Short mmCIF file of C-alpha atoms in Angstrom, two decimals:
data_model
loop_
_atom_site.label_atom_id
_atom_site.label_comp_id
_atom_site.label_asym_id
_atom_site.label_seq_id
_atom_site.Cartn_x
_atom_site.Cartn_y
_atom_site.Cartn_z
CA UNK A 1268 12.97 8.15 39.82
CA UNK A 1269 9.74 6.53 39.02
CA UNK A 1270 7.32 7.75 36.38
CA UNK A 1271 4.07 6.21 34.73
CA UNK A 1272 3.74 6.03 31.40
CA UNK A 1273 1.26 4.80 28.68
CA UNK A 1274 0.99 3.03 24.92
CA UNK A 1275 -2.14 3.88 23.34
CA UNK A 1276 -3.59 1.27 21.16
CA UNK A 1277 -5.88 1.92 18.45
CA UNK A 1278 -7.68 0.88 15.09
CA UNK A 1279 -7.11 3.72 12.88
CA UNK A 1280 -8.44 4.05 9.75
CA UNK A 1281 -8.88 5.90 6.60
CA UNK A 1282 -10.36 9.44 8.39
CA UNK A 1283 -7.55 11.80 9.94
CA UNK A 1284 -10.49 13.77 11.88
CA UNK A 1285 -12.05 10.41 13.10
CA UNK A 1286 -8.44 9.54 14.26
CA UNK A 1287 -7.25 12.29 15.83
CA UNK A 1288 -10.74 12.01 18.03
CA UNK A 1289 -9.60 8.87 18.98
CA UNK A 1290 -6.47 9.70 19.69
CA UNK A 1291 -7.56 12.88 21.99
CA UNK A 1292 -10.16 10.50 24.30
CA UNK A 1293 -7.57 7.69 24.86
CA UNK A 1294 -4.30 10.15 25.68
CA UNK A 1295 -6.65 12.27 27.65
CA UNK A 1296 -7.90 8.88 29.98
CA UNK A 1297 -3.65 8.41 30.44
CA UNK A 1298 -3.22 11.12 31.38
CA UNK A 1299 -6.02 11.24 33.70
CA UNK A 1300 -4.68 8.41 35.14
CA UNK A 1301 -1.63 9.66 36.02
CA UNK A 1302 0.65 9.43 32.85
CA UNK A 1303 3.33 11.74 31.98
CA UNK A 1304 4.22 10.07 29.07
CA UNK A 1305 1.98 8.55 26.39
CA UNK A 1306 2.96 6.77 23.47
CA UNK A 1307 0.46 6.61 20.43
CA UNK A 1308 0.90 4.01 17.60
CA UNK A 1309 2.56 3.97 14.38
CA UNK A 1310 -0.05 5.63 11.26
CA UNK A 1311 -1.75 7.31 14.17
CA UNK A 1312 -3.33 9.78 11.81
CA UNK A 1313 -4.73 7.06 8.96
CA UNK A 1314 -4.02 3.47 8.25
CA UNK A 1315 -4.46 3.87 4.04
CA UNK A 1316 -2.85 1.58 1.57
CA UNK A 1317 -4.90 3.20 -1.23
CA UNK A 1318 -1.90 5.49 -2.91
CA UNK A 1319 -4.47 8.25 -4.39
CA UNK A 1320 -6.36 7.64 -0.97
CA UNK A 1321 -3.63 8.37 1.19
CA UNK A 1322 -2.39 11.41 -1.08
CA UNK A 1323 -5.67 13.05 -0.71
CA UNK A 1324 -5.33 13.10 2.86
CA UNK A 1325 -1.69 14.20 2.95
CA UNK A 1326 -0.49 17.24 4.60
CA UNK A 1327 2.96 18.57 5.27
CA UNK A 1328 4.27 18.77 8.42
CA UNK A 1329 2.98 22.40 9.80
CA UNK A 1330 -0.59 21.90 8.39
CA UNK A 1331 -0.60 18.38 9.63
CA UNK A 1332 -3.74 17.92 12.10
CA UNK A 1333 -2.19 15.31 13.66
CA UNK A 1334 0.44 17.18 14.35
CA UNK A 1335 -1.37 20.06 15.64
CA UNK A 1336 -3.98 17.90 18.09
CA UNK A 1337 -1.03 16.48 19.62
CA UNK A 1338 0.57 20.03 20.77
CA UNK A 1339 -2.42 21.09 21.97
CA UNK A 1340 -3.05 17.82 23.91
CA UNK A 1341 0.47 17.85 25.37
CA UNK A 1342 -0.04 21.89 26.77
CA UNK A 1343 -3.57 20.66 28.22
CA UNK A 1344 -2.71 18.07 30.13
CA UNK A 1345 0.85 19.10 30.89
CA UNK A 1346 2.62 15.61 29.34
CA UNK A 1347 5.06 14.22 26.94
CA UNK A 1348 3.25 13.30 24.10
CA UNK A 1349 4.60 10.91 21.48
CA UNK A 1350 2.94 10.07 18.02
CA UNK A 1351 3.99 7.23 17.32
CA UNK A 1352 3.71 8.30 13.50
CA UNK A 1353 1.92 9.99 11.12
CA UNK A 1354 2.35 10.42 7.10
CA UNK A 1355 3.92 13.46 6.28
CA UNK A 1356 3.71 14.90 2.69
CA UNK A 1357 7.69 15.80 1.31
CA UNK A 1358 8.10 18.63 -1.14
CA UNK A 1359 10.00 15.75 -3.38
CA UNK A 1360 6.30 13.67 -4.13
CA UNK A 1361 7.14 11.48 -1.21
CA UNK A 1362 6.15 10.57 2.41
CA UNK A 1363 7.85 10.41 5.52
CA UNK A 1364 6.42 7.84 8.12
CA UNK A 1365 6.97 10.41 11.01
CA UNK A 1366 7.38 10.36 14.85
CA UNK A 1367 7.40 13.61 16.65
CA UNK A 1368 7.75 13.95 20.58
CA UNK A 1369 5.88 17.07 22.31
CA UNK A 1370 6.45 18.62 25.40
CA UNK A 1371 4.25 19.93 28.23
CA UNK A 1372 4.24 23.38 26.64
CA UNK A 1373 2.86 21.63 23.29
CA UNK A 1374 6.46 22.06 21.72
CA UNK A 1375 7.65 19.96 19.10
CA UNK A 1376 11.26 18.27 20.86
CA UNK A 1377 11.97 16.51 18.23
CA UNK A 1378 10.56 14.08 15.30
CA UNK A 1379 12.22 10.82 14.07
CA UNK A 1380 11.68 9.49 10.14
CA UNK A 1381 11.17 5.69 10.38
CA UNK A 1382 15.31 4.55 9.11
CA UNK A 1383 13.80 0.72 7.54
CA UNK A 1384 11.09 0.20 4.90
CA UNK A 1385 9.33 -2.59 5.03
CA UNK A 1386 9.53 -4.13 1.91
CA UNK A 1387 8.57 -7.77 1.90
CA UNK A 1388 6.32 -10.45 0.33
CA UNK A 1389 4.33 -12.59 3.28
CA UNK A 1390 3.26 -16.22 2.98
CA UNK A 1391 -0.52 -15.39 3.34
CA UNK A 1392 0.02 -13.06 -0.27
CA UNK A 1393 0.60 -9.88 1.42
CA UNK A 1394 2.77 -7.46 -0.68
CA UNK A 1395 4.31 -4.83 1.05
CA UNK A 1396 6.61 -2.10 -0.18
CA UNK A 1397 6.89 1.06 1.98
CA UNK A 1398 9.93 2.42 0.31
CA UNK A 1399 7.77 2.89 -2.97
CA UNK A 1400 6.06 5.16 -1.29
CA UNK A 1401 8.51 6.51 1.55
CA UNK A 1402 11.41 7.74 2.22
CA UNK A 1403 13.14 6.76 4.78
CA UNK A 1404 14.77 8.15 7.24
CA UNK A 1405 18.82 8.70 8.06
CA UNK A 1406 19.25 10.13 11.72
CA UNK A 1407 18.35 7.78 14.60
CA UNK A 1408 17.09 9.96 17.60
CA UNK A 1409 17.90 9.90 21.66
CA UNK A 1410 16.39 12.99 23.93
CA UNK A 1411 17.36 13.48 27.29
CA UNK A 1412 13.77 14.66 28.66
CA UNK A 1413 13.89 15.71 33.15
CA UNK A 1414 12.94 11.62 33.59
CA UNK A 1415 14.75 9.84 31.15
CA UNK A 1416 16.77 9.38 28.01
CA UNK A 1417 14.36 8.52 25.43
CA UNK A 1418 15.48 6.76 22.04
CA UNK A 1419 13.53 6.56 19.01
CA UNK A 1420 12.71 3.23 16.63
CA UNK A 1421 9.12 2.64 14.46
CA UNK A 1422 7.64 -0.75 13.58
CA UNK A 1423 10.23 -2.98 11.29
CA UNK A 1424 13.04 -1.08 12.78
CA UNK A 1425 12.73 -3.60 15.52
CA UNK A 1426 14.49 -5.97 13.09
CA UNK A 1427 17.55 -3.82 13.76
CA UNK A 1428 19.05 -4.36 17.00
CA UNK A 1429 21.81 -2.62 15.83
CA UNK A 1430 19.81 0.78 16.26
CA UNK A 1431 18.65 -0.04 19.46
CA UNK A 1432 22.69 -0.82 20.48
CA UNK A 1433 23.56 2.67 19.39
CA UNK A 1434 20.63 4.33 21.22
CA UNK A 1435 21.30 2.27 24.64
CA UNK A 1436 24.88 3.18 23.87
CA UNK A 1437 24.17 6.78 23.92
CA UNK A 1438 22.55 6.69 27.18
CA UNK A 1439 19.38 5.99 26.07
CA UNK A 1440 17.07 4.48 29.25
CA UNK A 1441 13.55 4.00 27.90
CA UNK A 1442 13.51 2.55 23.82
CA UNK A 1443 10.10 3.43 21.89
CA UNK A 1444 8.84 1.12 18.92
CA UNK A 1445 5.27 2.33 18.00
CA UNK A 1446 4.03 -0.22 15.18
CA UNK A 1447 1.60 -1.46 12.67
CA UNK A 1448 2.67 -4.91 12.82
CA UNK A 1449 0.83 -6.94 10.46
CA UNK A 1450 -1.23 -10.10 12.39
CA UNK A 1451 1.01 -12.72 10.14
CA UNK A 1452 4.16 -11.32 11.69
CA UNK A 1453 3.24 -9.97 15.05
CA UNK A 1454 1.91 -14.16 15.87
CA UNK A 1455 5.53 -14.89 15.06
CA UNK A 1456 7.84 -12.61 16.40
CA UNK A 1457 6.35 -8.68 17.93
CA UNK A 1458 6.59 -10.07 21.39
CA UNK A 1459 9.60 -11.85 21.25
CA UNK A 1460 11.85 -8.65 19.45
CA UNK A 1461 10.22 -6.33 21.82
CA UNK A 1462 11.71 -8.57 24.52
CA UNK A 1463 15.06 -9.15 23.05
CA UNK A 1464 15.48 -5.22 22.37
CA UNK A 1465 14.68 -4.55 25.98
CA UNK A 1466 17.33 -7.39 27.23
CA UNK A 1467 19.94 -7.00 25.33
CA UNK A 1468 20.07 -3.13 26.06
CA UNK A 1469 19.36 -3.56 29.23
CA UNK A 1470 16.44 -0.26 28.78
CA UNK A 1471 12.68 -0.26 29.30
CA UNK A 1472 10.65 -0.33 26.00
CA UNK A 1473 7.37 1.24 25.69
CA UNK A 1474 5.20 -0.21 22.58
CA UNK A 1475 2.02 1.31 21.20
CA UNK A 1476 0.41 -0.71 18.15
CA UNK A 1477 -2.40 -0.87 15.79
CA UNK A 1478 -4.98 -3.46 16.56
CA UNK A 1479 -7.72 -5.42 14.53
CA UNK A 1480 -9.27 -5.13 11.40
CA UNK A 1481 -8.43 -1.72 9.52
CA UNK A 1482 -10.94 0.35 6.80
CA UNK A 1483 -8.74 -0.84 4.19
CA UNK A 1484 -8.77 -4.25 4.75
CA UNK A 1485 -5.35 -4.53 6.46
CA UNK A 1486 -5.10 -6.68 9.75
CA UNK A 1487 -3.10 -5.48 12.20
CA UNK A 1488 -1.66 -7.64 15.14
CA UNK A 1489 -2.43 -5.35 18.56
CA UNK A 1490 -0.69 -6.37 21.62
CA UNK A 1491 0.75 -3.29 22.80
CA UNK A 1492 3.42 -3.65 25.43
CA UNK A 1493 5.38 -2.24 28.17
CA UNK A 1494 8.62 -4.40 29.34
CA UNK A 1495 11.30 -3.97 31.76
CA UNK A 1496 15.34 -3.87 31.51
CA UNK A 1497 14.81 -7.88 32.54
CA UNK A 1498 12.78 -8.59 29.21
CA UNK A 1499 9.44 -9.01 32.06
CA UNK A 1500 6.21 -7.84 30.53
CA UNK A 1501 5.27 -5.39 32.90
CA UNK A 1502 1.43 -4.75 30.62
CA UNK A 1503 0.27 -5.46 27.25
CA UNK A 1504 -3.08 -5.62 25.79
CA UNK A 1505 -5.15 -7.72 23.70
CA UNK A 1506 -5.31 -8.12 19.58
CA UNK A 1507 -7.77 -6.27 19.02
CA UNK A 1508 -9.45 -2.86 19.67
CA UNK A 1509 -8.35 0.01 21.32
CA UNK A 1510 -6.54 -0.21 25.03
CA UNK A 1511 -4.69 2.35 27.36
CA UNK A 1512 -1.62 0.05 28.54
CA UNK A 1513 0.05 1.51 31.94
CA UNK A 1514 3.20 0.87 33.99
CA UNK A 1515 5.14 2.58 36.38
CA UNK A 1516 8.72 2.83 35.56
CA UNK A 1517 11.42 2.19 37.98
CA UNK A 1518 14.61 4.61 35.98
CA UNK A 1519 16.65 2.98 38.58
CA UNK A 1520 16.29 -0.24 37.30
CA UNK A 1521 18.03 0.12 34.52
CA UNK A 1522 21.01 0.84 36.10
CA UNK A 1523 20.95 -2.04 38.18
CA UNK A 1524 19.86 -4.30 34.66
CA UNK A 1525 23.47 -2.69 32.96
CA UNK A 1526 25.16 -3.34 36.06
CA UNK A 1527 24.27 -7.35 36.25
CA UNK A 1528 25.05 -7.78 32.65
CA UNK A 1529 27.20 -5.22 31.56
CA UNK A 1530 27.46 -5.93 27.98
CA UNK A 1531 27.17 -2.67 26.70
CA UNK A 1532 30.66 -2.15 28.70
CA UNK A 1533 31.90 -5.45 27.59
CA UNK A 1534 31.44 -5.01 23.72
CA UNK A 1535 34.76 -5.27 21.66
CA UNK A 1536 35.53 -4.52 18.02
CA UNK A 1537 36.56 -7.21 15.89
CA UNK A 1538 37.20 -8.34 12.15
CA UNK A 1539 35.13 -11.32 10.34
CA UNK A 1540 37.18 -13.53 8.32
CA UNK A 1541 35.52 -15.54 5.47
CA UNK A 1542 37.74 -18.56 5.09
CA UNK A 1543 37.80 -20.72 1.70
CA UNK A 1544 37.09 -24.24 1.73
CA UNK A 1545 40.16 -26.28 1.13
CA UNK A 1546 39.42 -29.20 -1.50
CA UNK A 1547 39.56 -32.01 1.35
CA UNK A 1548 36.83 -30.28 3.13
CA UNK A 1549 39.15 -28.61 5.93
CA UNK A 1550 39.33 -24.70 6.25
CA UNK A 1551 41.57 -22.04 6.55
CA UNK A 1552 43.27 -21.15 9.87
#
């Protein structure tokens, strides 16, 4: 089976309504050329590090416009329609960082909470703590969907392959990681993970980012990506700006990737040992 799908890449910022506008033209020019699945990017509905900023905007998940542009957009134009992620307000004070998946009768499918915070301090003086503000998820996701098993993943749970091993494992054929990669890290490594993910499991992954300079000041890195089972790029766009990124996907392909290098068939169970350092510098056997 071959399908085309799409990652949208955009430059949201602080408006929901400004957003979702965005979001509406670009899924609507995939799907008008020929896309039955489109990907948006992570923060799809705001990119907002302001706390009180962010709060004001928050809705929960049935009053959500995001939400609610997306199921409309999927029953109009007859796709599967994946936000990447949007915040969510939690009756406990907190957020979830939220994918949901629609269907071609605008149903909700299924949503996925983003499993890893990002909680690091970058070279350039970047502070990031997401889990201050979210919480994160517990349930990793895989839907079989008429074309494909799809399996879920969102920005830094890229770092993870572990997540991606259980999702191949489960059968899943296309992987998903929607982002907000920051420009410091996505130079260093958003190509390079994407790759790996898509190797090692043997899957197509499908990539929609954030691009360019943000409302709030934040930078975001852009290059959104479709690859192959093989690791081969197959599209990807530039740094900065918005971008509909296409590819047709061969499902029989990854098949034929597993087959070659089977390693999800080869993988064995095993103990680690930590051995002590005997005092004449030998080890342990």
């Amino acid at each position: 089976m071959t399908i085309k799908v799409a990652a949208i890449q955009m430059c949201s910022g602080v408006d929901p309504e400004k957003n979702v506008a965005a979001m509406a033209r670009l899924v609507r020019e995939a799907a008008g050329r020929g896309a039955v699945y489109v990907q948006t990017p992570e923060m799809t509905g705001a990119i907002q590090k302001d706390r009180n900023g962010l709060m004001a905007i928050l809705r929960d998940e049935q009053n959500d416009i995001v939400v609610k542009a997306a199921s409309v957009l999927a029953r109009e134009l007859k796709i599967h329609l994946h936000v990447g992620s949007t915040a969510i307000a939690l009756d406990d004070g907190k957020i979830a960082n939220r994918g949901f998946l629609f269907g071609p009768a605008g149903e909700k499918i299924c949503s996925y909470d983003k499993i890893h915070m990002f909680d690091v301090d970058l070279d350039n003086g970047e502070s990031w703590r997401e889990s201050s503000v979210y919480r994160p998820g517990a349930d990793a996701r895989v839907v079989d969907l008429p074309f494909a098993k799809l399996g879920f993943a969102i920005c830094y749970d890229v770092r993870f392959p572990a997540l991606f091993r259980a999702e191949a494992v489960a059968g899943a054929q296309i992987l998903t990681v929607p982002a907000a990669f920051t420009r410091q890290t996505g130079e260093a490594h958003w190509e390079i993970l994407l790759r790996a993910r898509a190797i090692e499991n043997g899957a197509f992954l499908v990539a929609a980012a954030q691009a360019g300079k943000h409302e709030d000041g934040r930078e975001t890195f852009g290059h959104s990506m479709i690859i192959d089972p093989w690791g081969r790029v197959l599209a990807s766009a530039g740094g900065t700006g918005e971008a509909v990124v296409m590819a047709e996907l061969d499902l029989s392909a990854v098949k034929a990737a597993r087959d070659k290098v089977p390693n999800l068939k080869n993988a064995r169970d095993f103990t680690l040992d930590i051995l002590p350092v005997l005092a004449k510098g030998g080890v342990t056997v």
